[in-house]
Short mmCIF file of C-alpha atoms and ligand atoms in Angstrom, two decimals:
data_model
loop_
_atom_site.label_atom_id
_atom_site.label_comp_id
_atom_site.label_asym_id
_atom_site.label_seq_id
_atom_site.Cartn_x
_atom_site.Cartn_y
_atom_site.Cartn_z
CA VAL A 871 -17.94 -9.91 18.05
CA ALA A 872 -19.24 -8.15 20.67
CA ALA A 873 -15.88 -6.59 21.68
CA ARG A 874 -13.11 -5.00 20.11
CA ARG A 875 -9.78 -4.03 20.94
CA VAL A 876 -7.87 -1.22 19.91
CA GLY A 877 -4.60 -0.60 21.51
CA LYS A 878 -3.94 -0.95 24.82
CA LYS A 879 -7.81 -0.54 25.39
CA LYS A 880 -10.66 -3.38 25.20
CA VAL A 881 -13.45 -1.53 24.42
CA ASP A 882 -16.98 -3.14 24.55
CA SER A 883 -19.71 -2.87 22.14
CA LYS A 884 -21.80 -0.33 24.40
CA SER A 885 -18.98 1.83 24.64
CA LYS A 886 -17.90 1.55 20.68
CA PRO A 887 -16.99 5.12 19.41
CA ALA A 888 -19.66 5.09 16.12
CA GLY A 889 -22.47 2.83 16.60
CA THR A 890 -22.67 -0.90 16.12
CA SER A 891 -20.18 -3.60 16.46
CA ALA A 892 -17.49 -3.11 13.65
CA VAL A 893 -16.27 -6.20 13.51
CA SER A 894 -19.17 -8.93 12.66
CA ALA A 895 -18.47 -12.91 11.71
CA VAL A 896 -21.40 -13.10 9.80
CA LEU A 897 -21.90 -11.30 5.92
CA SER A 898 -26.09 -10.33 5.69
CA GLY A 899 -27.41 -11.57 2.86
CA LYS A 900 -26.96 -8.22 1.60
CA THR A 901 -23.62 -7.96 1.62
CA GLU A 902 -23.02 -11.39 0.68
CA ARG A 903 -25.23 -10.59 -3.10
CA LEU A 904 -23.09 -7.32 -3.81
CA SER A 905 -19.34 -9.29 -2.41
CA SER A 906 -20.62 -11.76 -5.34
CA LEU A 907 -21.76 -8.33 -7.83
CA ARG A 908 -18.31 -7.12 -7.06
CA ASP A 909 -16.14 -10.23 -7.48
CA ARG A 910 -17.97 -10.65 -11.41
CA HIS A 911 -18.13 -7.79 -12.77
CA LEU A 912 -16.47 -4.92 -11.47
CA SER A 913 -12.47 -4.58 -12.67
CA LYS A 914 -9.57 -5.33 -10.81
CA ALA A 915 -8.28 -2.23 -11.86
CA ALA A 916 -10.67 -0.04 -9.42
CA LYS A 917 -8.76 -1.09 -6.33
CA LEU A 918 -11.02 -0.42 -3.49
CA ILE A 919 -9.80 1.37 0.18
CA PHE A 920 -12.42 -0.58 2.78
CA PRO A 921 -14.37 -3.99 1.80
CA VAL A 922 -17.74 -2.41 2.76
CA PHE A 923 -21.06 -1.60 0.69
CA ILE A 924 -22.32 1.66 1.75
CA ASP A 925 -25.86 2.21 2.14
CA SER A 926 -26.43 5.41 3.64
CA ALA A 927 -24.53 8.34 5.10
CA ALA A 928 -25.48 11.69 7.64
CA GLY A 929 -23.45 14.21 8.83
CA SER A 930 -20.39 12.49 9.72
CA ARG A 931 -21.21 9.04 9.61
CA ALA A 932 -22.06 6.19 7.19
CA THR A 933 -24.05 3.03 7.66
CA ASP A 934 -23.13 -0.45 5.86
CA SER A 935 -24.63 -3.28 4.05
CA ASP A 936 -24.65 -5.06 7.18
CA GLY A 937 -26.42 -1.99 9.31
CA LYS A 938 -22.53 -1.02 10.64
CA GLU A 939 -21.80 2.38 11.55
CA TYR A 940 -18.86 4.39 10.70
CA LEU A 941 -17.06 7.85 11.93
CA ASP A 942 -16.35 8.93 8.74
CA LEU A 943 -12.91 11.39 9.14
CA THR A 944 -12.41 11.20 5.27
CA GLY A 945 -15.42 13.08 4.68
CA GLY A 946 -15.99 11.01 1.15
CA ILE A 947 -11.84 12.14 0.14
CA GLY A 948 -12.48 15.46 0.61
CA VAL A 949 -15.94 15.84 -0.84
CA ASN A 950 -18.20 16.70 2.47
CA THR A 951 -17.22 19.19 3.97
CA GLY A 952 -20.47 20.47 5.50
CA GLY A 953 -21.21 17.17 5.96
CA HIS A 954 -23.19 14.14 4.58
CA LEU A 955 -26.30 15.36 2.96
CA HIS A 956 -26.15 18.53 4.59
CA PRO A 957 -30.89 19.38 5.02
CA SER A 958 -29.74 22.10 2.97
CA VAL A 959 -28.39 20.91 0.32
CA VAL A 960 -30.57 18.06 0.02
CA ALA A 961 -33.24 20.47 -0.13
CA ALA A 962 -31.63 22.35 -3.30
CA MET A 963 -31.19 19.42 -5.27
CA ARG A 964 -34.63 18.55 -4.62
CA ALA A 965 -36.06 21.75 -5.55
CA GLN A 966 -33.85 22.27 -8.74
CA LEU A 967 -34.37 18.02 -10.20
CA GLU A 968 -38.37 19.55 -9.17
CA LYS A 969 -37.58 21.67 -12.64
CA HIS A 970 -35.14 20.07 -14.93
CA ALA A 971 -32.48 17.26 -14.74
CA HIS A 972 -30.75 17.79 -17.11
CA VAL A 973 -31.14 20.31 -20.54
CA ALA A 974 -26.61 20.39 -21.63
CA SER A 975 -25.72 23.30 -21.13
CA LEU A 976 -23.82 23.73 -23.95
CA MET A 977 -26.86 24.30 -25.43
CA ALA A 978 -28.82 26.03 -23.41
CA LEU A 979 -27.59 27.39 -19.80
CA ASN A 980 -29.49 27.11 -16.77
CA GLU A 981 -29.95 29.63 -13.71
CA PRO A 982 -27.69 27.85 -10.86
CA TYR A 983 -24.77 27.50 -13.54
CA LEU A 984 -23.98 30.70 -13.52
CA LEU A 985 -24.83 31.46 -10.43
CA VAL A 986 -22.36 28.73 -9.05
CA LEU A 987 -19.73 31.21 -11.33
CA GLU A 988 -21.05 34.28 -9.98
CA ARG A 989 -20.45 32.68 -6.37
CA LEU A 990 -16.83 31.58 -7.26
CA ALA A 991 -15.97 35.21 -8.78
CA SER A 992 -16.93 36.43 -5.11
CA ILE A 993 -14.85 33.99 -3.22
CA ALA A 994 -11.93 34.11 -5.54
CA PRO A 995 -7.97 34.40 -4.01
CA ALA A 996 -7.35 38.19 -3.10
CA GLY A 997 -5.58 39.38 -6.03
CA MET A 998 -6.78 37.73 -8.97
CA GLY A 999 -8.04 41.01 -10.33
CA PRO A 1000 -11.74 42.04 -9.97
CA ARG A 1001 -14.46 40.27 -8.75
CA ASP A 1002 -16.82 41.09 -11.98
CA SER A 1003 -12.97 40.47 -14.18
CA VAL A 1004 -13.16 36.69 -12.37
CA LYS A 1005 -14.17 34.20 -15.41
CA GLY A 1006 -14.21 30.37 -16.17
CA VAL A 1007 -16.38 26.70 -16.73
CA LEU A 1008 -18.34 24.61 -15.10
CA MET A 1009 -17.07 20.02 -15.80
CA ASN A 1010 -17.39 17.53 -14.00
CA SER A 1011 -14.60 16.16 -12.15
CA GLY A 1012 -10.91 17.39 -10.82
CA ALA A 1013 -8.99 15.93 -14.05
CA GLU A 1014 -11.15 17.38 -16.19
CA ALA A 1015 -11.20 20.85 -14.38
CA VAL A 1016 -7.05 20.79 -14.59
CA GLU A 1017 -7.05 19.07 -17.99
CA ASN A 1018 -9.40 22.25 -19.32
CA ALA A 1019 -6.69 25.02 -16.93
CA VAL A 1020 -3.76 23.49 -18.84
CA LYS A 1021 -6.00 24.27 -22.47
CA PHE A 1022 -6.62 27.83 -21.21
CA ALA A 1023 -2.73 28.55 -20.43
CA ARG A 1024 -1.56 26.80 -23.34
CA ALA A 1025 -4.52 29.10 -25.39
CA PHE A 1026 -3.15 32.36 -23.15
CA THR A 1027 0.62 31.86 -23.66
CA LYS A 1028 0.59 29.99 -26.72
CA LYS A 1029 3.37 28.00 -25.50
CA SER A 1030 3.21 24.23 -24.44
CA ALA A 1031 5.46 23.62 -20.71
CA VAL A 1032 3.83 22.72 -17.82
CA LEU A 1033 6.10 22.27 -14.33
CA ALA A 1034 4.64 19.94 -11.92
CA PHE A 1035 5.30 18.46 -8.77
CA GLN A 1036 7.14 14.77 -7.67
CA GLY A 1037 4.30 13.88 -6.02
CA SER A 1038 1.41 15.80 -6.63
CA PHE A 1039 -1.53 14.15 -7.94
CA HIS A 1040 -4.10 16.19 -10.59
CA GLY A 1041 -6.17 13.21 -11.77
CA ARG A 1042 -6.72 10.01 -13.83
CA THR A 1043 -7.12 11.38 -17.13
CA LEU A 1044 -4.04 10.81 -19.84
CA LEU A 1045 -2.47 14.36 -19.46
CA THR A 1046 -3.57 14.56 -15.83
CA LEU A 1047 -1.86 11.63 -15.13
CA ALA A 1048 0.98 13.02 -17.45
CA LEU A 1049 0.98 15.63 -14.72
CA THR A 1050 0.84 13.85 -11.38
CA GLY A 1051 4.03 12.71 -9.64
CA LYS A 1052 2.81 10.38 -7.51
CA THR A 1053 3.20 6.78 -9.77
CA HIS A 1054 2.95 3.74 -8.63
CA PRO A 1055 0.27 2.05 -8.86
CA LEU A 1056 -0.93 5.07 -10.51
CA LYS A 1057 0.92 5.58 -13.99
CA THR A 1058 1.89 2.64 -14.44
CA GLY A 1059 1.73 0.18 -18.06
CA PHE A 1060 -0.97 3.38 -19.29
CA GLY A 1061 2.07 5.35 -20.93
CA PRO A 1062 3.20 6.63 -23.71
CA TYR A 1063 1.87 10.15 -21.48
CA PRO A 1064 0.99 14.04 -23.90
CA PRO A 1065 4.84 15.34 -24.05
CA GLU A 1066 6.15 18.93 -22.85
CA VAL A 1067 5.12 18.15 -19.14
CA TYR A 1068 8.45 18.58 -16.45
CA HIS A 1069 8.35 17.94 -12.41
CA ALA A 1070 10.35 19.79 -10.11
CA PRO A 1071 10.33 18.36 -6.31
CA TYR A 1072 7.66 20.03 -4.37
CA ALA A 1073 9.05 21.90 -0.54
CA TYR A 1074 8.35 18.69 1.60
CA CYS A 1075 11.02 20.18 4.15
CA TYR A 1076 10.11 16.55 6.74
CA ARG A 1077 11.45 14.88 4.34
CA ASP A 1078 14.64 17.79 2.63
CA GLY A 1079 15.57 18.45 6.55
CA CYS A 1080 14.44 21.60 6.58
CA ALA A 1081 12.92 23.21 9.73
CA GLN A 1082 9.85 24.81 8.47
CA GLY A 1083 10.71 28.67 7.74
CA GLU A 1084 11.02 30.40 5.17
CA GLY A 1085 14.62 30.20 5.46
CA CYS A 1086 14.73 27.40 3.61
CA VAL A 1087 12.79 28.53 0.57
CA PRO A 1088 15.14 29.77 -1.57
CA GLU A 1089 17.20 26.59 -1.87
CA HIS A 1090 13.72 24.87 -2.66
CA LEU A 1091 13.02 27.43 -5.57
CA ALA A 1092 16.62 27.20 -6.75
CA LYS A 1093 15.56 23.36 -7.32
CA VAL A 1094 12.24 24.47 -9.27
CA ARG A 1095 14.08 26.47 -11.52
CA GLU A 1096 17.37 24.18 -12.31
CA VAL A 1097 14.35 21.87 -13.72
CA LEU A 1098 12.97 24.72 -15.19
CA ARG A 1099 16.26 25.70 -16.72
CA ALA A 1100 17.97 21.84 -17.68
CA SER A 1101 14.75 20.51 -19.04
CA ALA A 1102 12.11 22.60 -19.45
CA ASN A 1103 13.37 24.93 -22.32
CA GLU A 1104 11.99 28.14 -19.71
CA LYS A 1105 10.54 30.29 -22.23
CA ASN A 1106 8.19 27.58 -23.55
CA LEU A 1107 6.35 27.91 -19.93
CA ALA A 1108 2.90 27.55 -20.67
CA ALA A 1109 1.86 27.40 -16.57
CA ILE A 1110 3.51 25.80 -13.66
CA LEU A 1111 0.52 23.60 -11.96
CA VAL A 1112 0.37 23.55 -8.19
CA GLU A 1113 -0.98 21.91 -5.10
CA PRO A 1114 -1.01 24.44 -2.09
CA ILE A 1115 -0.60 21.67 -0.15
CA ILE A 1116 0.17 18.12 -1.73
CA GLY A 1117 -3.02 16.38 -1.25
CA GLU A 1118 -3.03 12.45 -2.53
CA GLY A 1119 0.54 12.73 -1.73
CA GLY A 1120 0.51 13.20 1.96
CA PHE A 1121 -0.34 16.78 2.66
CA ILE A 1122 3.13 18.88 2.99
CA VAL A 1123 2.87 21.77 3.41
CA PRO A 1124 4.97 24.03 2.18
CA PRO A 1125 6.98 26.47 4.02
CA PRO A 1126 5.87 30.19 3.78
CA GLY A 1127 7.22 31.63 0.46
CA PHE A 1128 7.23 29.05 -1.35
CA LEU A 1129 4.01 29.87 -3.45
CA LYS A 1130 5.11 33.51 -3.87
CA GLY A 1131 8.42 31.87 -5.01
CA LEU A 1132 7.01 30.46 -8.05
CA ARG A 1133 4.20 33.35 -9.01
CA GLU A 1134 7.27 35.35 -8.87
CA ILE A 1135 8.70 32.63 -11.69
CA CYS A 1136 5.37 32.77 -13.36
CA ASP A 1137 6.01 36.64 -13.36
CA GLU A 1138 9.24 36.51 -14.96
CA LEU A 1139 8.43 33.82 -17.56
CA GLY A 1140 5.11 34.89 -18.35
CA ALA A 1141 3.51 31.94 -17.64
CA VAL A 1142 0.00 31.21 -16.12
CA LEU A 1143 0.15 30.31 -12.27
CA ILE A 1144 -2.66 27.01 -12.11
CA ALA A 1145 -3.44 26.41 -8.57
CA ASP A 1146 -5.40 22.52 -7.90
CA GLU A 1147 -6.98 22.98 -4.83
CA ILE A 1148 -9.18 20.34 -5.45
CA GLN A 1149 -8.20 19.08 -2.35
CA SER A 1150 -7.50 21.88 -0.78
CA GLY A 1151 -10.12 23.99 -1.57
CA LEU A 1152 -13.36 25.55 -0.49
CA GLY A 1153 -13.47 26.26 2.80
CA ARG A 1154 -11.07 22.80 4.09
CA THR A 1155 -8.42 24.71 5.32
CA GLY A 1156 -10.13 27.24 7.43
CA ARG A 1157 -10.37 29.92 4.20
CA TRP A 1158 -11.43 29.17 0.61
CA TRP A 1159 -8.29 28.51 -0.61
CA ALA A 1160 -5.18 27.03 0.85
CA ILE A 1161 -2.98 29.81 -1.72
CA GLY A 1162 -4.96 32.25 0.32
CA HIS A 1163 -2.69 31.39 3.64
CA GLU A 1164 0.32 32.70 1.63
CA LYS A 1165 -2.08 35.75 0.54
CA VAL A 1166 -0.55 34.92 -3.39
CA ALA A 1167 -3.18 34.90 -6.07
CA PRO A 1168 -2.98 32.36 -9.00
CA ASP A 1169 -4.16 32.91 -12.30
CA LEU A 1170 -5.95 29.71 -12.14
CA VAL A 1171 -7.91 27.95 -10.18
CA CYS A 1172 -9.45 24.16 -10.12
CA ALA A 1173 -12.15 23.40 -7.43
CA ALA A 1174 -14.13 19.53 -7.32
CA LYS A 1175 -14.50 17.41 -4.51
CA ALA A 1176 -16.82 19.47 -2.06
CA LEU A 1177 -18.74 21.76 -4.82
CA GLY A 1178 -21.24 19.59 -5.55
CA GLY A 1179 -22.23 18.31 -2.01
CA GLY A 1180 -21.92 15.17 -2.79
CA LEU A 1181 -23.46 15.58 -7.11
CA PRO A 1182 -20.15 15.65 -9.73
CA LEU A 1183 -18.83 19.08 -10.32
CA SER A 1184 -15.50 20.21 -11.04
CA ALA A 1185 -14.91 24.01 -12.35
CA VAL A 1186 -11.52 26.18 -13.71
CA PHE A 1187 -12.09 29.35 -13.21
CA GLY A 1188 -9.25 32.60 -13.18
CA LYS A 1189 -8.34 36.37 -14.80
CA ALA A 1190 -11.11 36.80 -18.00
CA GLU A 1191 -8.49 37.08 -20.07
CA ILE A 1192 -6.89 34.02 -20.07
CA ALA A 1193 -10.71 32.30 -19.81
CA ASP A 1194 -11.48 34.37 -23.18
CA ALA A 1195 -8.51 32.89 -24.63
CA PRO A 1196 -9.34 30.14 -26.24
CA GLN A 1197 -11.29 29.62 -29.47
CA PRO A 1198 -14.95 29.46 -28.80
CA GLY A 1199 -15.97 25.77 -28.88
CA GLY A 1200 -13.00 25.08 -27.30
CA VAL A 1201 -14.18 23.64 -24.23
CA GLY A 1202 -17.06 22.33 -22.69
CA SER A 1203 -18.95 19.71 -21.70
CA THR A 1204 -22.37 17.52 -22.05
CA PHE A 1205 -22.90 16.99 -18.26
CA GLY A 1206 -20.52 20.11 -16.72
CA GLY A 1207 -22.15 21.94 -14.83
CA ASN A 1208 -25.58 20.06 -13.85
CA PRO A 1209 -28.36 21.77 -13.09
CA ALA A 1210 -28.99 19.97 -9.85
CA ALA A 1211 -25.19 19.83 -8.75
CA CYS A 1212 -25.11 23.14 -9.35
CA ALA A 1213 -27.67 23.87 -6.73
CA ALA A 1214 -26.33 21.57 -4.43
CA ALA A 1215 -22.67 23.67 -4.92
CA LEU A 1216 -24.84 27.29 -4.16
CA ALA A 1217 -26.27 25.63 -0.77
CA HIS A 1218 -23.04 23.38 0.24
CA LEU A 1219 -20.60 26.54 -0.47
CA GLU A 1220 -23.51 28.41 2.11
CA VAL A 1221 -23.22 25.76 5.40
CA ILE A 1222 -18.97 25.68 4.60
CA GLU A 1223 -19.10 29.25 4.67
CA ARG A 1224 -21.12 29.23 8.36
CA PHE A 1225 -18.93 26.44 9.38
CA MET A 1226 -15.40 27.49 8.08
CA GLY A 1227 -14.50 29.07 10.74
CA LEU A 1228 -14.44 25.75 13.18
CA ALA A 1229 -11.28 24.57 10.93
CA PRO A 1230 -8.90 25.83 13.12
CA GLY A 1231 -9.88 23.96 16.19
CA LEU A 1232 -10.33 20.99 14.48
CA GLU A 1233 -6.27 21.44 13.69
CA SER A 1234 -5.61 22.35 17.22
CA SER A 1235 -6.99 19.40 19.24
CA PHE A 1236 -5.49 17.19 15.99
CA ARG A 1237 -2.17 18.54 16.87
CA LYS A 1238 -2.55 18.16 20.74
CA SER A 1239 -3.12 15.03 20.18
CA MET A 1240 -0.91 13.60 17.70
CA LYS A 1241 2.06 15.27 19.43
CA GLU A 1242 1.16 13.66 23.06
CA LEU A 1243 0.62 10.49 20.86
CA GLN A 1244 4.35 10.98 18.93
CA ALA A 1245 5.89 10.90 22.29
CA ARG A 1246 3.78 7.61 23.56
CA ALA A 1247 4.28 6.35 20.02
CA PRO A 1248 7.92 6.83 18.24
CA ILE A 1249 6.17 5.24 14.93
CA VAL A 1250 4.60 8.82 14.57
CA GLY A 1251 7.22 11.19 12.13
CA ASP A 1252 5.81 14.20 11.47
CA VAL A 1253 1.52 15.41 12.27
CA ARG A 1254 1.25 18.35 9.94
CA GLY A 1255 -1.52 20.03 7.90
CA ARG A 1256 -3.71 22.83 8.23
CA GLY A 1257 -7.55 23.10 9.48
CA ALA A 1258 -9.41 19.89 8.46
CA MET A 1259 -6.78 18.80 5.79
CA LEU A 1260 -4.51 17.21 8.47
CA ALA A 1261 -1.56 14.08 8.38
CA ILE A 1262 0.82 11.39 10.39
CA GLU A 1263 3.12 10.37 8.86
CA LEU A 1264 4.87 6.98 9.45
CA VAL A 1265 8.24 6.25 10.06
CA LYS A 1266 9.76 2.91 10.75
CA ASP A 1267 12.91 5.46 12.70
CA GLN A 1268 12.40 8.70 13.83
CA LYS A 1269 16.30 9.52 12.31
CA SER A 1270 16.06 6.84 9.38
CA LYS A 1271 12.86 8.32 8.14
CA GLU A 1272 12.28 5.39 6.39
CA PRO A 1273 8.63 5.22 5.50
CA ALA A 1274 6.25 2.72 7.34
CA ALA A 1275 3.78 1.94 4.80
CA GLN A 1276 2.58 -1.43 6.23
CA GLU A 1277 2.14 0.30 9.71
CA ALA A 1278 0.01 2.66 8.01
CA THR A 1279 -1.89 0.27 6.38
CA LYS A 1280 -2.71 -1.58 9.43
CA VAL A 1281 -3.93 1.78 11.30
CA GLN A 1282 -6.23 2.33 8.79
CA GLN A 1283 -7.70 -1.51 9.54
CA ALA A 1284 -7.44 -1.16 13.19
CA CYS A 1285 -9.49 1.98 12.93
CA LEU A 1286 -12.51 0.33 10.28
CA ALA A 1287 -12.71 -2.38 12.45
CA ALA A 1288 -13.49 0.30 15.52
CA GLY A 1289 -15.85 1.82 13.36
CA VAL A 1290 -14.02 5.45 11.93
CA MET A 1291 -13.01 5.50 8.20
CA VAL A 1292 -9.38 6.87 7.60
CA LEU A 1293 -7.38 7.33 4.43
CA THR A 1294 -4.00 7.09 3.72
CA ALA A 1295 -1.24 9.19 1.08
CA GLY A 1296 1.69 10.36 1.06
CA ALA A 1297 4.41 8.98 -2.47
CA ALA A 1298 4.85 5.63 0.21
CA GLY A 1299 1.50 4.89 1.74
CA ASN A 1300 2.77 6.30 5.20
CA VAL A 1301 0.66 8.66 5.44
CA VAL A 1302 -2.09 8.35 7.63
CA ARG A 1303 -4.92 11.54 6.62
CA LEU A 1304 -8.36 13.36 8.05
CA LEU A 1305 -10.62 15.27 6.08
CA PRO A 1306 -13.28 15.39 8.94
CA ALA A 1307 -16.97 17.55 7.91
CA LEU A 1308 -16.31 20.60 9.17
CA THR A 1309 -19.74 20.00 10.73
CA ILE A 1310 -18.16 17.02 13.17
CA PRO A 1311 -19.66 17.52 16.45
CA GLU A 1312 -16.80 17.82 19.19
CA LYS A 1313 -18.08 14.52 20.32
CA GLU A 1314 -17.21 12.38 17.69
CA TRP A 1315 -14.17 14.25 16.48
CA LYS A 1316 -12.70 13.44 20.21
CA THR A 1317 -13.69 9.71 19.55
CA GLY A 1318 -12.28 9.68 16.17
CA LEU A 1319 -8.66 10.78 17.20
CA ASP A 1320 -8.83 8.12 20.40
CA THR A 1321 -9.37 5.78 18.13
CA LEU A 1322 -6.86 6.10 15.83
CA ALA A 1323 -4.53 7.33 18.78
CA PHE A 1324 -4.83 3.65 19.93
CA ALA A 1325 -4.57 1.96 16.42
CA VAL A 1326 -1.38 3.93 15.92
CA GLU A 1327 0.31 3.46 19.59
CA ASP A 1328 -0.96 -0.78 18.89
CA ALA A 1329 0.95 -0.51 15.38
CA SER A 1330 3.71 1.01 17.28
CA SER A 1331 3.91 -1.44 19.97
CA ALA A 1332 3.96 -3.90 17.21
CA ARG A 1333 6.82 -3.02 16.24
CA PRO A 1334 10.38 -4.24 17.06
CA ALA A 1335 12.18 -1.96 18.94
C1 LIG B 1552 -5.66 17.67 -6.06
C2 LIG B 1552 -6.46 16.86 -6.86
N1 LIG B 1552 -6.68 17.33 -8.16
C3 LIG B 1552 -6.90 16.45 -8.77
C4 LIG B 1552 -7.63 15.63 -8.54
C5 LIG B 1552 -8.74 15.01 -9.42
O1 LIG B 1552 -10.21 14.64 -9.13
P1 LIG B 1552 -10.96 13.53 -9.71
O2 LIG B 1552 -11.07 12.91 -8.72
O3 LIG B 1552 -12.33 14.69 -8.89
O4 LIG B 1552 -10.92 13.63 -11.35
C6 LIG B 1552 -7.58 15.27 -6.48
C7 LIG B 1552 -8.86 13.89 -5.99
O5 LIG B 1552 -8.44 13.30 -5.50
C8 LIG B 1552 -6.91 15.87 -6.41
O6 LIG B 1552 -6.62 15.40 -5.02
#
């Protein structure tokens, strides 16, 4: 297929945004073989977002098994904040692999592990106490970081209840699924879940119909207190677990003052405030931590995704007295803090630090482009996000705000056909979200935004008025 049509514009393959023609009528032998392997051996429960097989990736681009190139505006779901295979990250991984790949850190520690903990302590949110009293452990996945944060909080407070939020996502292990507030299909059919987990409404100003300002904060916090009072025996509260910006649940930025209010509730009830910064942290929003925009100090932070620069690595760290609370041997992991992943992390954090200042520019060009789009495409209900964590919420009608989930999927598919990868999100799947690399060249970012805008206009005009 030599030409593709996105929105009202016809674009031939010479001016395509992301390399080669994105729609191929004939699959290569390799793609056919991989499709057949997938159908034979991959569990159907592992639903795939895109029907393509990635062969290679560099910077903001990924190439599939047909040789088609995509502009990746997902950053590998928030992992490749410094772009795919940044040369300094690759060099650091290689150098470590020349030394050793694994001698279980549980058994004998390695230098990169300790340097990652030291680096995380040096960038810990202000107000957590002296940097040299910040402690933690390294794990492999985000879910493990959250699980261990809850273990720390329970061991420290000697209490058990955990308050999380509706619409949140914290992982796919049974405890983190229990904590997750986004239900279908994530939680369906896997219960029973561990007890003593409660959910309060998040401050979702767009859906709650309040202007995003401090004025509505007391109302949002009153709902949180009501859940604590009515269902969660507040005296037994070990922790509040919060995404400072909700990720999978639709890039919901709470109004200023909401996170501070949660801090105050924790202080009153002797509970631990855990910031799940797995998606929002590590420079994604233009600061090391999304909670840093509000100058609120959590007690524990969970980090993962971008930490390992593409290799699996996660961390939970925070106040020493909390991290030291469990009995020795109470936490650990065979692979946690893998030295190659730690070496990659040290290099990736350097790259992120160098490019973090570009996040506000990505946000302002996104807002400008999407606000203009909103004027033309009535399905754009809300434009939101912070730094390089950006989204539009699609609705069938601006007044009723009925979620337009099918349209969001259509937009995602049209973008893919045009060679651009974007993700959906939200409890109803009606949010289109972008997590571009901070290193994305301006021209590619503009191409990505234009492609998204065409696809949204197309989906908008396909809807009956
Ligand atoms: C906020 C948040 N917490 C936890 C997780 C779980 O991380 P993982 O998939 O590495 O277990 C995710 C993953 O998307 C996330 O976005």
